[in-house]
mmCIF file of C-alpha atoms in Angstrom:
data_model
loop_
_atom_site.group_PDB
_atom_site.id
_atom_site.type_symbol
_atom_site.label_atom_id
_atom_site.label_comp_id
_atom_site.label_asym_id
_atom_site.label_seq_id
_atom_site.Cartn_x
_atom_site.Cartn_y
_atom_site.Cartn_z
ATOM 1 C CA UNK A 1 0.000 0.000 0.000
ATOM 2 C CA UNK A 2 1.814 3.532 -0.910
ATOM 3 C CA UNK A 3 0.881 5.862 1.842
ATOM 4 C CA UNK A 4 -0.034 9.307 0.804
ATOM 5 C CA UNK A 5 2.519 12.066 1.412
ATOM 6 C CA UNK A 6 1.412 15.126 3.294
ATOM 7 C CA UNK A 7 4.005 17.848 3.349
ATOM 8 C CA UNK A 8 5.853 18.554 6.843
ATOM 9 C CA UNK A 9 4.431 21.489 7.590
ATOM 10 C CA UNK A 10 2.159 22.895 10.677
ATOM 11 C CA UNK A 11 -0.856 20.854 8.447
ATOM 12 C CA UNK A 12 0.736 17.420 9.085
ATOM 13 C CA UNK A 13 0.983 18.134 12.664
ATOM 14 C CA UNK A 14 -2.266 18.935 13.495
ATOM 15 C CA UNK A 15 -3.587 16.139 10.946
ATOM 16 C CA UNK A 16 -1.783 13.991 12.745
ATOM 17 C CA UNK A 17 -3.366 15.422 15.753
ATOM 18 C CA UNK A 18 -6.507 15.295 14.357
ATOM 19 C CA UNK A 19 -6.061 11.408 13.323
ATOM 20 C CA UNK A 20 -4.837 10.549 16.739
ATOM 21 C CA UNK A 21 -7.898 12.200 18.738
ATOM 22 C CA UNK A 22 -10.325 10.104 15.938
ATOM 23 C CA UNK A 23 -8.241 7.061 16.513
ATOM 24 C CA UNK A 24 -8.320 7.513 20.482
ATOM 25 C CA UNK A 25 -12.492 8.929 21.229
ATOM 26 C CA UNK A 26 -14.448 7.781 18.377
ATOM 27 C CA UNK A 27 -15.227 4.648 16.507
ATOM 28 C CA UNK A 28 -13.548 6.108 13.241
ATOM 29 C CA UNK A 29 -11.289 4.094 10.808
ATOM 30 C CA UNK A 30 -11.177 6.720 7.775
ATOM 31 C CA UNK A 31 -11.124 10.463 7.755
ATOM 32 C CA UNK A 32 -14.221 10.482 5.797
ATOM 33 C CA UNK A 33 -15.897 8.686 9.085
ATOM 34 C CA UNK A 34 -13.926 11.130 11.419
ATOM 35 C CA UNK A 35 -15.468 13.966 9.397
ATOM 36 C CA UNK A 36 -19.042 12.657 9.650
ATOM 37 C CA UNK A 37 -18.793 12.287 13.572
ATOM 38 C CA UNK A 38 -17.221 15.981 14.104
ATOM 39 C CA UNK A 39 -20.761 16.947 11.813
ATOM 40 C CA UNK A 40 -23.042 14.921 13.676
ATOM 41 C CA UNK A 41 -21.445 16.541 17.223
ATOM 42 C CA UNK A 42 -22.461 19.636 18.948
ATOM 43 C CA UNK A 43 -19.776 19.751 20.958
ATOM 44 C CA UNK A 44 -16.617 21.829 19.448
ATOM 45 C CA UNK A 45 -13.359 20.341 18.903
ATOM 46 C CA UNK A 46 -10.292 21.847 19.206
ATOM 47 C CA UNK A 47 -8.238 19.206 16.931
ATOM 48 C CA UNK A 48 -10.968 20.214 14.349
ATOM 49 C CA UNK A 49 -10.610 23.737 14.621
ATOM 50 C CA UNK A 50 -6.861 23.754 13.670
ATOM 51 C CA UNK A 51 -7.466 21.441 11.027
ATOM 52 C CA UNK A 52 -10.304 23.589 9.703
ATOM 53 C CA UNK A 53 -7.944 26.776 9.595
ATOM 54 C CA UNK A 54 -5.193 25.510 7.433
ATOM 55 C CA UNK A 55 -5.825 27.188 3.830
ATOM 56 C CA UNK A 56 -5.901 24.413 1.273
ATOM 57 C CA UNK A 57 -2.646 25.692 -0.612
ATOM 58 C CA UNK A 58 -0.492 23.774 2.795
ATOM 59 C CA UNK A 59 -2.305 20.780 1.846
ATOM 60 C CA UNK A 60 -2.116 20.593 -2.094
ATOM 61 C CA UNK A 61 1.798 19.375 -3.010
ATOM 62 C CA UNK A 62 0.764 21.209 -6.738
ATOM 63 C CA UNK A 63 4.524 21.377 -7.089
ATOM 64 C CA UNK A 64 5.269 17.475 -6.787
ATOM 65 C CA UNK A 65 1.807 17.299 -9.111
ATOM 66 C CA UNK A 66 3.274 19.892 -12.071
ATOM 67 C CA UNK A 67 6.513 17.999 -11.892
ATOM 68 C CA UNK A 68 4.816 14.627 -12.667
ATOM 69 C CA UNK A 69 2.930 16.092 -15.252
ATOM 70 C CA UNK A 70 5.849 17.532 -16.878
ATOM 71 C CA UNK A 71 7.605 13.760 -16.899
ATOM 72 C CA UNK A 72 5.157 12.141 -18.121
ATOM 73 C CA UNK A 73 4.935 14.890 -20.921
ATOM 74 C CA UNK A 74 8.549 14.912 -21.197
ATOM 75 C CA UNK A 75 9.177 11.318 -22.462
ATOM 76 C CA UNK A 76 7.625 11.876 -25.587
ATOM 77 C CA UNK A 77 9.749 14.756 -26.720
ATOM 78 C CA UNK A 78 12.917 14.504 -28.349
ATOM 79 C CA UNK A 79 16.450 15.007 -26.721
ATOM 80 C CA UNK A 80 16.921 18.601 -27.413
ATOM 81 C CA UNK A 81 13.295 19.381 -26.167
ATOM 82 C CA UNK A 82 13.957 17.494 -23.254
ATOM 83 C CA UNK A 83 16.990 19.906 -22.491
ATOM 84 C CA UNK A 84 15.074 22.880 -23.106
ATOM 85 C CA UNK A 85 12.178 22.150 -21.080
ATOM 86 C CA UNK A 86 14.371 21.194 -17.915
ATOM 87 C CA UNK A 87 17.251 23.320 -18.153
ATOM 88 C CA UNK A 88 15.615 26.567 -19.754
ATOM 89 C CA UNK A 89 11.695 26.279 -18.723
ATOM 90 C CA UNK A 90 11.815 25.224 -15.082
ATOM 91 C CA UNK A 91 16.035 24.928 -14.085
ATOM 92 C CA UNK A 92 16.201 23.588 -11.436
ATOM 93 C CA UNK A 93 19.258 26.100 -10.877
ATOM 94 C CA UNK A 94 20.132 28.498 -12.865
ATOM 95 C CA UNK A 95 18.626 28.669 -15.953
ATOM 96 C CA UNK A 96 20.895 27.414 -19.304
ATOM 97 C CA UNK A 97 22.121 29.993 -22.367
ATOM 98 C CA UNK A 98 19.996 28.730 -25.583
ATOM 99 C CA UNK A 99 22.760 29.284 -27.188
ATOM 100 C CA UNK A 100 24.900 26.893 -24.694
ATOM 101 C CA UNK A 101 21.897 24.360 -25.682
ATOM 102 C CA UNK A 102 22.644 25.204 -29.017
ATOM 103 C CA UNK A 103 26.214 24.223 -29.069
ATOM 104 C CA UNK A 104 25.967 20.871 -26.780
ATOM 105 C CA UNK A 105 23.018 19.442 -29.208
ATOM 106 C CA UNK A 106 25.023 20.609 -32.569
ATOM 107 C CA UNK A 107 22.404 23.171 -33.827
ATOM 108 C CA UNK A 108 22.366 26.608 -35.138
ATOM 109 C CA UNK A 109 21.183 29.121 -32.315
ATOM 110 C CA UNK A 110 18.230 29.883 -34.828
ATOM 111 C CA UNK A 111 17.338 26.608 -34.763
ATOM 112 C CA UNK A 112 17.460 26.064 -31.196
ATOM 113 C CA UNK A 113 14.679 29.191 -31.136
ATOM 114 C CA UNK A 114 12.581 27.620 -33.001
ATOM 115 C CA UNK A 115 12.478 24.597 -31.698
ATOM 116 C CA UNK A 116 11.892 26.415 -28.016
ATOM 117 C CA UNK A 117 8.974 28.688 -29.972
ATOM 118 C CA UNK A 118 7.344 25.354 -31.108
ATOM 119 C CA UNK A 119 8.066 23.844 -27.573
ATOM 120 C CA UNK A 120 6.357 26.539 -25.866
ATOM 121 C CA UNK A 121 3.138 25.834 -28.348
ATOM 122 C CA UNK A 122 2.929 21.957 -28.000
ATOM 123 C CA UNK A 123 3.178 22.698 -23.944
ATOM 124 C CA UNK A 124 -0.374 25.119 -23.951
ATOM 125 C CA UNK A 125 -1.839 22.391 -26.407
ATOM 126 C CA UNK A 126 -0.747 19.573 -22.916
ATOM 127 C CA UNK A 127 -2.045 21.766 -20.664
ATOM 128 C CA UNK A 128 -5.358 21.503 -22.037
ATOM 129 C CA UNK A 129 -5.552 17.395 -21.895
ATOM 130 C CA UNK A 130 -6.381 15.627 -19.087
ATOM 131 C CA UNK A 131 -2.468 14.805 -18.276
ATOM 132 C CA UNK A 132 -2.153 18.793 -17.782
ATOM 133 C CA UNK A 133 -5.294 19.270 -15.127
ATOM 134 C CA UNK A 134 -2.294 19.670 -12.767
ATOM 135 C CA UNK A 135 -0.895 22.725 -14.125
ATOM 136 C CA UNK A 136 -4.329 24.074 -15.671
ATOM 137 C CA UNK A 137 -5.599 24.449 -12.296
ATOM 138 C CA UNK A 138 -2.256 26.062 -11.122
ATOM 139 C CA UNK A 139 -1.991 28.689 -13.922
ATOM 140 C CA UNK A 140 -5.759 29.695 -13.777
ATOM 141 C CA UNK A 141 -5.371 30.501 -9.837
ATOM 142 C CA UNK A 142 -2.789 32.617 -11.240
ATOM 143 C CA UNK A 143 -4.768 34.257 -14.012
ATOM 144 C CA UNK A 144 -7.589 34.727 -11.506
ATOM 145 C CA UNK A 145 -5.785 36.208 -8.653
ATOM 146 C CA UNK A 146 -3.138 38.431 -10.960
ATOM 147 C CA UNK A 147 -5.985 39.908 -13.034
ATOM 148 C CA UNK A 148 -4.721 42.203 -16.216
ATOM 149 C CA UNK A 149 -1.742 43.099 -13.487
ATOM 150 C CA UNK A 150 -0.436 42.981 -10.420
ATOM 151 C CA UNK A 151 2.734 44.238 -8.114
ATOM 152 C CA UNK A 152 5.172 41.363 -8.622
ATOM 153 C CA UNK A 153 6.143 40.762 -4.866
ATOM 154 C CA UNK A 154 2.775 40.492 -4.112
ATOM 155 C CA UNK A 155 1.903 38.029 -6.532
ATOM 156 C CA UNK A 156 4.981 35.922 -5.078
ATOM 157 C CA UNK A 157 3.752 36.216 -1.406
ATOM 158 C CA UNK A 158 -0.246 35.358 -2.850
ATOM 159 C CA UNK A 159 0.978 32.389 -5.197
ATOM 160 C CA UNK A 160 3.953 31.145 -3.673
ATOM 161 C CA UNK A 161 5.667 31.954 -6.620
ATOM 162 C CA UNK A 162 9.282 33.304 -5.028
ATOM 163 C CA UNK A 163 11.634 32.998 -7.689
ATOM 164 C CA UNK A 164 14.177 31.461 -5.175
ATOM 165 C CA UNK A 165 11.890 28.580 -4.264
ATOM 166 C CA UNK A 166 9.615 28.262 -7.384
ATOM 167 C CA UNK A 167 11.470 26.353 -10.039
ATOM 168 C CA UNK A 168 7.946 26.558 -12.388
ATOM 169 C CA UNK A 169 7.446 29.795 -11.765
ATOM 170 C CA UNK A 170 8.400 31.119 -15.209
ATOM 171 C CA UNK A 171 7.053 28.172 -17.326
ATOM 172 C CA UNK A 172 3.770 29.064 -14.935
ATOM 173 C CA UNK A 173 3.262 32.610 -15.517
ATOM 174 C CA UNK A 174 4.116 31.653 -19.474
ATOM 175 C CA UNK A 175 1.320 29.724 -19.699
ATOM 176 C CA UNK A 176 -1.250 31.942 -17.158
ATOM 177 C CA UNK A 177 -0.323 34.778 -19.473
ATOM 178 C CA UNK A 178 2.098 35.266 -20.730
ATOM 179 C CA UNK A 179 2.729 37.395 -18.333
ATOM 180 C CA UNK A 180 5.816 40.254 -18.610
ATOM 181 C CA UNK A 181 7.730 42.319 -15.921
ATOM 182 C CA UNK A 182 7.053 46.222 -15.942
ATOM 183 C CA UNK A 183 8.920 48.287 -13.177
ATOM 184 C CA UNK A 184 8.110 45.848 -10.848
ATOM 185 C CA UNK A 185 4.855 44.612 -12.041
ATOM 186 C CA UNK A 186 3.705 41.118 -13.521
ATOM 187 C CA UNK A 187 0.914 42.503 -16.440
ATOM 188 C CA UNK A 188 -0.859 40.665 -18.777
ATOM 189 C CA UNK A 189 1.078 40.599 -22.370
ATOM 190 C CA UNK A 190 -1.639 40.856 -24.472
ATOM 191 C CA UNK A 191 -3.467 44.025 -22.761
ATOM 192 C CA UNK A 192 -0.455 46.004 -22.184
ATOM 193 C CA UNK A 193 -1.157 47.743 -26.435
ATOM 194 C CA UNK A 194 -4.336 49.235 -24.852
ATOM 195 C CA UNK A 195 -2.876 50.263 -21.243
ATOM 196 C CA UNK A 196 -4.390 53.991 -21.031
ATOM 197 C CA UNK A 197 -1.386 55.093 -19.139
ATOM 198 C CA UNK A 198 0.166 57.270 -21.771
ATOM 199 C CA UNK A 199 -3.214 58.804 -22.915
ATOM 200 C CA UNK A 200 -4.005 59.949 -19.370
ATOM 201 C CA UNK A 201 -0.563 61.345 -18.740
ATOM 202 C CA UNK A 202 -0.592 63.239 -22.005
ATOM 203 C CA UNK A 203 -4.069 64.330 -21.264
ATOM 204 C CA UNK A 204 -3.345 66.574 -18.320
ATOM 205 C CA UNK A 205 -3.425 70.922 -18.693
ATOM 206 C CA UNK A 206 -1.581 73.892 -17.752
ATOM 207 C CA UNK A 207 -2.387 72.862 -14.088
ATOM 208 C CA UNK A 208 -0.010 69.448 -14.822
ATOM 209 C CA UNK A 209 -2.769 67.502 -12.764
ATOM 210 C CA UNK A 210 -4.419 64.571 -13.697
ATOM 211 C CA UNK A 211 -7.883 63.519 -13.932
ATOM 212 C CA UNK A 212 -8.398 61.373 -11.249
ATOM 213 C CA UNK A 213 -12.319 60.483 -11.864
ATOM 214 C CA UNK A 214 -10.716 60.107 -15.685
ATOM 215 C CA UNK A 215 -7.990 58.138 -14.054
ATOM 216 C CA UNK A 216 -10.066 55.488 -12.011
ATOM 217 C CA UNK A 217 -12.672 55.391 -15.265
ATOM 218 C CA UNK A 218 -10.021 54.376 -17.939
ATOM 219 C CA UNK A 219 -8.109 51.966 -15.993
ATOM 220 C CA UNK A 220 -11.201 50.044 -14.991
ATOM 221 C CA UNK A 221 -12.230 50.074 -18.125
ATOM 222 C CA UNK A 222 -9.001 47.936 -18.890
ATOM 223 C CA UNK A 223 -9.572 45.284 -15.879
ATOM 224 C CA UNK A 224 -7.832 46.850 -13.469
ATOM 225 C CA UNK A 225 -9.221 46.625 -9.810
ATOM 226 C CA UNK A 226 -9.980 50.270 -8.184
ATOM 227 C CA UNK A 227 -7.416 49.284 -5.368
ATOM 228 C CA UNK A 228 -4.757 48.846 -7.917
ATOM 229 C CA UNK A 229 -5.248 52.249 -9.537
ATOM 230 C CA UNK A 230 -3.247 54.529 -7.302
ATOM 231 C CA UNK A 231 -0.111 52.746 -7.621
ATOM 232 C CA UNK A 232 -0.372 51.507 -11.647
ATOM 233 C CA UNK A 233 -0.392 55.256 -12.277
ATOM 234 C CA UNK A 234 2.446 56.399 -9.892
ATOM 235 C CA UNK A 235 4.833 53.297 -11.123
ATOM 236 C CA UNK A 236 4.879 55.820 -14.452
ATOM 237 C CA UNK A 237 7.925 58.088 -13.477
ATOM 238 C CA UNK A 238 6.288 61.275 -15.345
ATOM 239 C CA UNK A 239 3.433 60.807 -12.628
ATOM 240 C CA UNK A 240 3.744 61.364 -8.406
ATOM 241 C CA UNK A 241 1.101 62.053 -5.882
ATOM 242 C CA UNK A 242 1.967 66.005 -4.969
ATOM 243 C CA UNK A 243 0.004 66.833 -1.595
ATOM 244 C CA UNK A 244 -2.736 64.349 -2.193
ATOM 245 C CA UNK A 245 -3.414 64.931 -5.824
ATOM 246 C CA UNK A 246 -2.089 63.252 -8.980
ATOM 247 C CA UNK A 247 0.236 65.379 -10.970
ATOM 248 C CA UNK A 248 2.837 64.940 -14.096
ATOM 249 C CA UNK A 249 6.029 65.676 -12.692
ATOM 250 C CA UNK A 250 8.410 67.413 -15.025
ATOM 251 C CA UNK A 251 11.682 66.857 -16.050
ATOM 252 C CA UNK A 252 12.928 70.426 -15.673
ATOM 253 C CA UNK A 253 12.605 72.868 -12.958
ATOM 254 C CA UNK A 254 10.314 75.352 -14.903
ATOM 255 C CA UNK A 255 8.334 72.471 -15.599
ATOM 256 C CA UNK A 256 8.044 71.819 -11.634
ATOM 257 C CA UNK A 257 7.534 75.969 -10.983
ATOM 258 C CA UNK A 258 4.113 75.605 -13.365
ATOM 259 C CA UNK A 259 3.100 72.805 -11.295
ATOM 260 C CA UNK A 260 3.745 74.621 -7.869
ATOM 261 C CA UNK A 261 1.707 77.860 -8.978
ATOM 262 C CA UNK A 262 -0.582 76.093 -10.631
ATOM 263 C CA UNK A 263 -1.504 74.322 -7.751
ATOM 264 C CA UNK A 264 -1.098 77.776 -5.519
ATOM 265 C CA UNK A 265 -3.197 79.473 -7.865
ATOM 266 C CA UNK A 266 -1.478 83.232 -7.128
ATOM 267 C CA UNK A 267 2.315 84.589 -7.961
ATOM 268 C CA UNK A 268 5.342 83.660 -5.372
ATOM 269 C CA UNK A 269 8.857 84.285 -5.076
ATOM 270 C CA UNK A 270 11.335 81.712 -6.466
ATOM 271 C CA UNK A 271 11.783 81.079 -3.050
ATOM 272 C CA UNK A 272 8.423 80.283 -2.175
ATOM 273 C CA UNK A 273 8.136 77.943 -5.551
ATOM 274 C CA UNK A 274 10.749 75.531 -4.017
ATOM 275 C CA UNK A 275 9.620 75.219 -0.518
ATOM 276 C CA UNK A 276 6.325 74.510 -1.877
ATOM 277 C CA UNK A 277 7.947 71.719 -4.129
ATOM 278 C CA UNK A 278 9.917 70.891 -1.603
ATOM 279 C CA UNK A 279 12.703 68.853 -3.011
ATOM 280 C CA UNK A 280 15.425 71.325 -1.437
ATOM 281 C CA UNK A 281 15.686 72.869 -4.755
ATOM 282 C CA UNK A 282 18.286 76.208 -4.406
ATOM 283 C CA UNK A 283 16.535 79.700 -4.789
ATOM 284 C CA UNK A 284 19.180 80.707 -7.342
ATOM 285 C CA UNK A 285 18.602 77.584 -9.669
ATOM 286 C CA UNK A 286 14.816 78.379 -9.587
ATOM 287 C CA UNK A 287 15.173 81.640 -10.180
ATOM 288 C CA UNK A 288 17.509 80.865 -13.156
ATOM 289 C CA UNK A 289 15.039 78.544 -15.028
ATOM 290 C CA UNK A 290 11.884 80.460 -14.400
ATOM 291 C CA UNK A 291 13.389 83.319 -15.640
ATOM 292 C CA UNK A 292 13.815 81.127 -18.471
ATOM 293 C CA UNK A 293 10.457 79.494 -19.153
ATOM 294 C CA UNK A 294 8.187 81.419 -21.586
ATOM 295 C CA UNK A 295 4.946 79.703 -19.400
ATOM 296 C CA UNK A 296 5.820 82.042 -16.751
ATOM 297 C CA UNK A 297 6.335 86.024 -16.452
ATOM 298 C CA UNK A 298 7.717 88.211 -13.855
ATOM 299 C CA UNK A 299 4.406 89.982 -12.007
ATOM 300 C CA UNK A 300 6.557 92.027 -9.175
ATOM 301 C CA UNK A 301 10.214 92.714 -7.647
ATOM 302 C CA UNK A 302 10.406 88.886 -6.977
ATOM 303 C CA UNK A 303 6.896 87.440 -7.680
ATOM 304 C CA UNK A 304 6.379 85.294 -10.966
ATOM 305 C CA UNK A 305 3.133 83.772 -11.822
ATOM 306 C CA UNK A 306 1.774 82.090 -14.817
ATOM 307 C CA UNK A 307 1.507 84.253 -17.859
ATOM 308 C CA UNK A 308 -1.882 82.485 -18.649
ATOM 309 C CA UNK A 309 -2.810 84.123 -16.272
ATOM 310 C CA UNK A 310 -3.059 87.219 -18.429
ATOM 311 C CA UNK A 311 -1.036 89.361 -15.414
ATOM 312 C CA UNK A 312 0.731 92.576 -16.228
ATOM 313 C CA UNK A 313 4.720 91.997 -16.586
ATOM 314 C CA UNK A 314 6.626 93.621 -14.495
ATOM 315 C CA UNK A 315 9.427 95.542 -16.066
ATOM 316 C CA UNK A 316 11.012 97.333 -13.105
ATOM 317 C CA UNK A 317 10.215 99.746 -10.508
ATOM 318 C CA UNK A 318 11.073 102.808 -11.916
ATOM 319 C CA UNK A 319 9.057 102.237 -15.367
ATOM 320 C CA UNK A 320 6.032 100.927 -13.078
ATOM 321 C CA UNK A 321 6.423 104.181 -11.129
ATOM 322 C CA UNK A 322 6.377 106.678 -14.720
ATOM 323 C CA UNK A 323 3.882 104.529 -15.667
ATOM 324 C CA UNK A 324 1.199 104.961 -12.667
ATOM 325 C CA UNK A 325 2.014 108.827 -12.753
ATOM 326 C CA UNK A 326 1.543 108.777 -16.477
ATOM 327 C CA UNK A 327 -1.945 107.621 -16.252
ATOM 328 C CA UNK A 328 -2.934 109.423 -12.752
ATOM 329 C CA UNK A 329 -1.204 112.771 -13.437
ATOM 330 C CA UNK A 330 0.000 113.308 -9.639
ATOM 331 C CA UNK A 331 -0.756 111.740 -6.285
ATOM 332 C CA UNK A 332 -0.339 112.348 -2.715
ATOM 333 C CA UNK A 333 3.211 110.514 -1.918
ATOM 334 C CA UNK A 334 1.557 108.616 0.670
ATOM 335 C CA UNK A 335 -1.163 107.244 -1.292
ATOM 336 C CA UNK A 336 1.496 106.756 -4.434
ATOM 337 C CA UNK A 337 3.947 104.445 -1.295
ATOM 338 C CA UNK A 338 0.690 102.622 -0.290
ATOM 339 C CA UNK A 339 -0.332 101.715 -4.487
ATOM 340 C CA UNK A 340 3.343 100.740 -5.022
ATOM 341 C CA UNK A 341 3.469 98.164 -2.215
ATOM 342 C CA UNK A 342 0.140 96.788 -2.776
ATOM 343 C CA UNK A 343 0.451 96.867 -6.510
ATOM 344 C CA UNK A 344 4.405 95.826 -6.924
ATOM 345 C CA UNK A 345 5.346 94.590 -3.291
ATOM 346 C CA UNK A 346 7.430 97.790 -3.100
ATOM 347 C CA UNK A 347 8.604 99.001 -0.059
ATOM 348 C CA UNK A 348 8.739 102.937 0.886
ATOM 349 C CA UNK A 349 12.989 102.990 0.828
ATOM 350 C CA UNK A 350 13.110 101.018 -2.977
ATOM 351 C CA UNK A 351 10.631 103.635 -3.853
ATOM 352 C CA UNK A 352 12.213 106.445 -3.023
ATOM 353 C CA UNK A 353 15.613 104.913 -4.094
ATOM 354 C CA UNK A 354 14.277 104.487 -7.857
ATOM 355 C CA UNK A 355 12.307 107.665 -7.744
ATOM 356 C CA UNK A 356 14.951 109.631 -9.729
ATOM 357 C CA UNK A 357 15.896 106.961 -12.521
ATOM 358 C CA UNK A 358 11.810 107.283 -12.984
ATOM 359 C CA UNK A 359 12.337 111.129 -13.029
ATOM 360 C CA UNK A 360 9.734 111.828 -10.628
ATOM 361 C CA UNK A 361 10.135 115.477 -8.010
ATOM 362 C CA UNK A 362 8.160 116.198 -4.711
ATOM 363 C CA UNK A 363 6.422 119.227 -3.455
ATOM 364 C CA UNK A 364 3.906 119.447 -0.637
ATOM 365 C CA UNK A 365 3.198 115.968 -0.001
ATOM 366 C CA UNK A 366 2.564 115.436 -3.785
ATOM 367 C CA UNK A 367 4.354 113.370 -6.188
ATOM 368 C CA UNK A 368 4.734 113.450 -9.889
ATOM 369 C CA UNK A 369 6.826 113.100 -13.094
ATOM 370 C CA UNK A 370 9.416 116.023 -13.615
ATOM 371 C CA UNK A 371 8.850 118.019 -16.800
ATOM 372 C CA UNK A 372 12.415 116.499 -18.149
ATOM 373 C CA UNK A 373 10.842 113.173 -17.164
ATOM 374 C CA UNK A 374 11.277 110.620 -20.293
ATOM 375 C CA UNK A 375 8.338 108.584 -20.353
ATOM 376 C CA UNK A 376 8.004 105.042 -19.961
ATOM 377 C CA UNK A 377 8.872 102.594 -22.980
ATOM 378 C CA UNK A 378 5.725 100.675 -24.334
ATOM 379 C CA UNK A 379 5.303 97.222 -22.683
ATOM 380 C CA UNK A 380 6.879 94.294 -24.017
ATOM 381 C CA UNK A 381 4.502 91.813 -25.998
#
């Protein structure tokens, strides 16, 4: 009689458990009896509720199951198949060159491709007879749990499929699939032509932020779960989450200072632009490539905004100042100090400092341009 193997594991033990209680309090010669008396009781077990917790996966051997499969499969192939299938498919080391497979069986390397292309068919058409049930079972687990795509550790930790312990793993995810590797993700060969991540990056505005009702619509419209969403998009390296919203991140730093007043929706100093980004990016190197960017224009002393934003450009103090007194005639100095600040953030000592480049006099508390006063230049388009 061959007794059946049970993998040492915490299972065994508390089947074993299990079988000696059954053995020692009831009348029970098979586990199919044993199971009909723990039914027919009211009274709980605790040797039944440990056996009841272990998850099936500790009690199927699939592994010793695909590897029978595979042998019996295997001695109908020819020599060169054979080598393929064990030392290329599922090594039980490190997996062999073709090209090494190549040279030991006297073929061309093209050859030895072809013959692994035609390999890889005739192993889908075994899965499908009753002689592959074993691995058919195994690879649509993995189909059903992966979905159109899935992080790849996490896939390893659901389907025991570490690639240090797994020698089918790769001939397994073949056949699921195929299934490829993507910056750290297993996804689904044949849907990764219509994966919407490129249309929804290129999709975004001004603002650099994207959709993310569009987001969440598209990619569930390609089979991806909702919980998967955040982190499909972000594994893109244009994309990051940017204070709780979904945003292209650019590759430049004026690209980043659109972002950052986008988002603050009013002008700020260079300054201001990187400690609102902040990725410890130097005022000086800010200031340098907004000054730069033709998105952006300078609104004040040290304040740039977005030049959507349709805001006058600031072309120094002392043509702002003509410029003011050119339309108003005169003002009372106070009033003209007050407008200045609130207008051009400029303080009462740069005013007065720039007051005679602008060519403007004083007398009795008024201020306006001299007579030898130039007036400003016309505004740059």
């Amino acid at each position: 009689m061959v007794q059946t193997e049970i993998k040492a594991s915490p299972a065994s033990r508390a089947l074993r458990l299990f079988a000696d209680w059954g053995i020692a309090e009831t009348g029970a010669s098979t586990l199919g009896e044993l199971i009909e008396e723990i039914r027919d009781s009211e009274e709980s077990r605790p040797e039944w509720d440990e056996i009841a917790k272990i998850p099936l996966s500790e009690l199927s051997n699939s592994d010793q199951s695909i590897q029978d499969a595979l042998e019996r499969w295997a001695t109908g192939l020819r020599e060169i198949e054979r080598s393929i299938l064990w030392d290329r498919m599922v090594p039980a080391e490190s997996m062999e060159s073709l090209q090494a497979l190549a040279n030991e069986h006297g073929v061309a390397y093209a050859t030895a491709w072809s013959i692994q292309e035609a390999l890889t068919h005739k192993l889908a058409k075994f899965v499908e007879t009753g002689d592959g049930v074993p691995i058919r079972r195994r690879t649509r687990i993995i189909r059903t749990t992966i979905g159109v795509a899935m992080k790849e550790e996490t896939a390893n930790e659901l389907l025991d499929l570490d690639p240090g312990t797994n020698r089918f793993r790769e001939l397994l995810l073949r056949v699921a699939g195929p299934y490829c590797r993507d910056r750290g993700w297993l996804v689904l060969d044949e849907m990764r032509p219509s994966d919407p991540t490129e249309d929804l990056v290129q999709s975004v505005g001004e603002n650099e932020r994207l959709n993310e009702r569009l987001v969440s619509y598209r990619l569930e419209r390609w089979g991806l779960e909702p919980d998967k969403h955040w982190d499909w998009i972000t594994r893109d390296p244009r994309v990051r989450e940017f204070r709780g919203k979904l945003v292209r991140w650019g590759n430049t730093l004026g690209d980043q200072a659109v972002l950052a007043l986008s988002d603050l929706g009013a002008p700020a100093t260079s300054r201001e632009i990187g400690e609102y980004l902040g990725d410890d990016i130097q005022p000086r190197s800010m200031q340098v490539a907004i000054s730069r960017d033709p998105r952006l224009v300078r609104s004040g002393p040290k304040l740039w905004g977005l030049r959507s934003w349709n805001l006058p450009e600031y072309l120094g103090l002392a043509h702002h100042m003509r410029e003011v007194l050119e339309a108003r005639g005169e003002m009372p100095i106070a009033e003209f100090l007050e407008f200045m600040e609130r207008t051009y953030g400029a303080n009462e000592p740069s005013v007065r400092a720039a007051a005679e480049k602008a060519g403007l006099g004083t007398a009795k508390g008024i201020v306006r341009l001299r007579d030898d006063a130039k007036p400003a230049p016309r505004r740059r388009k």
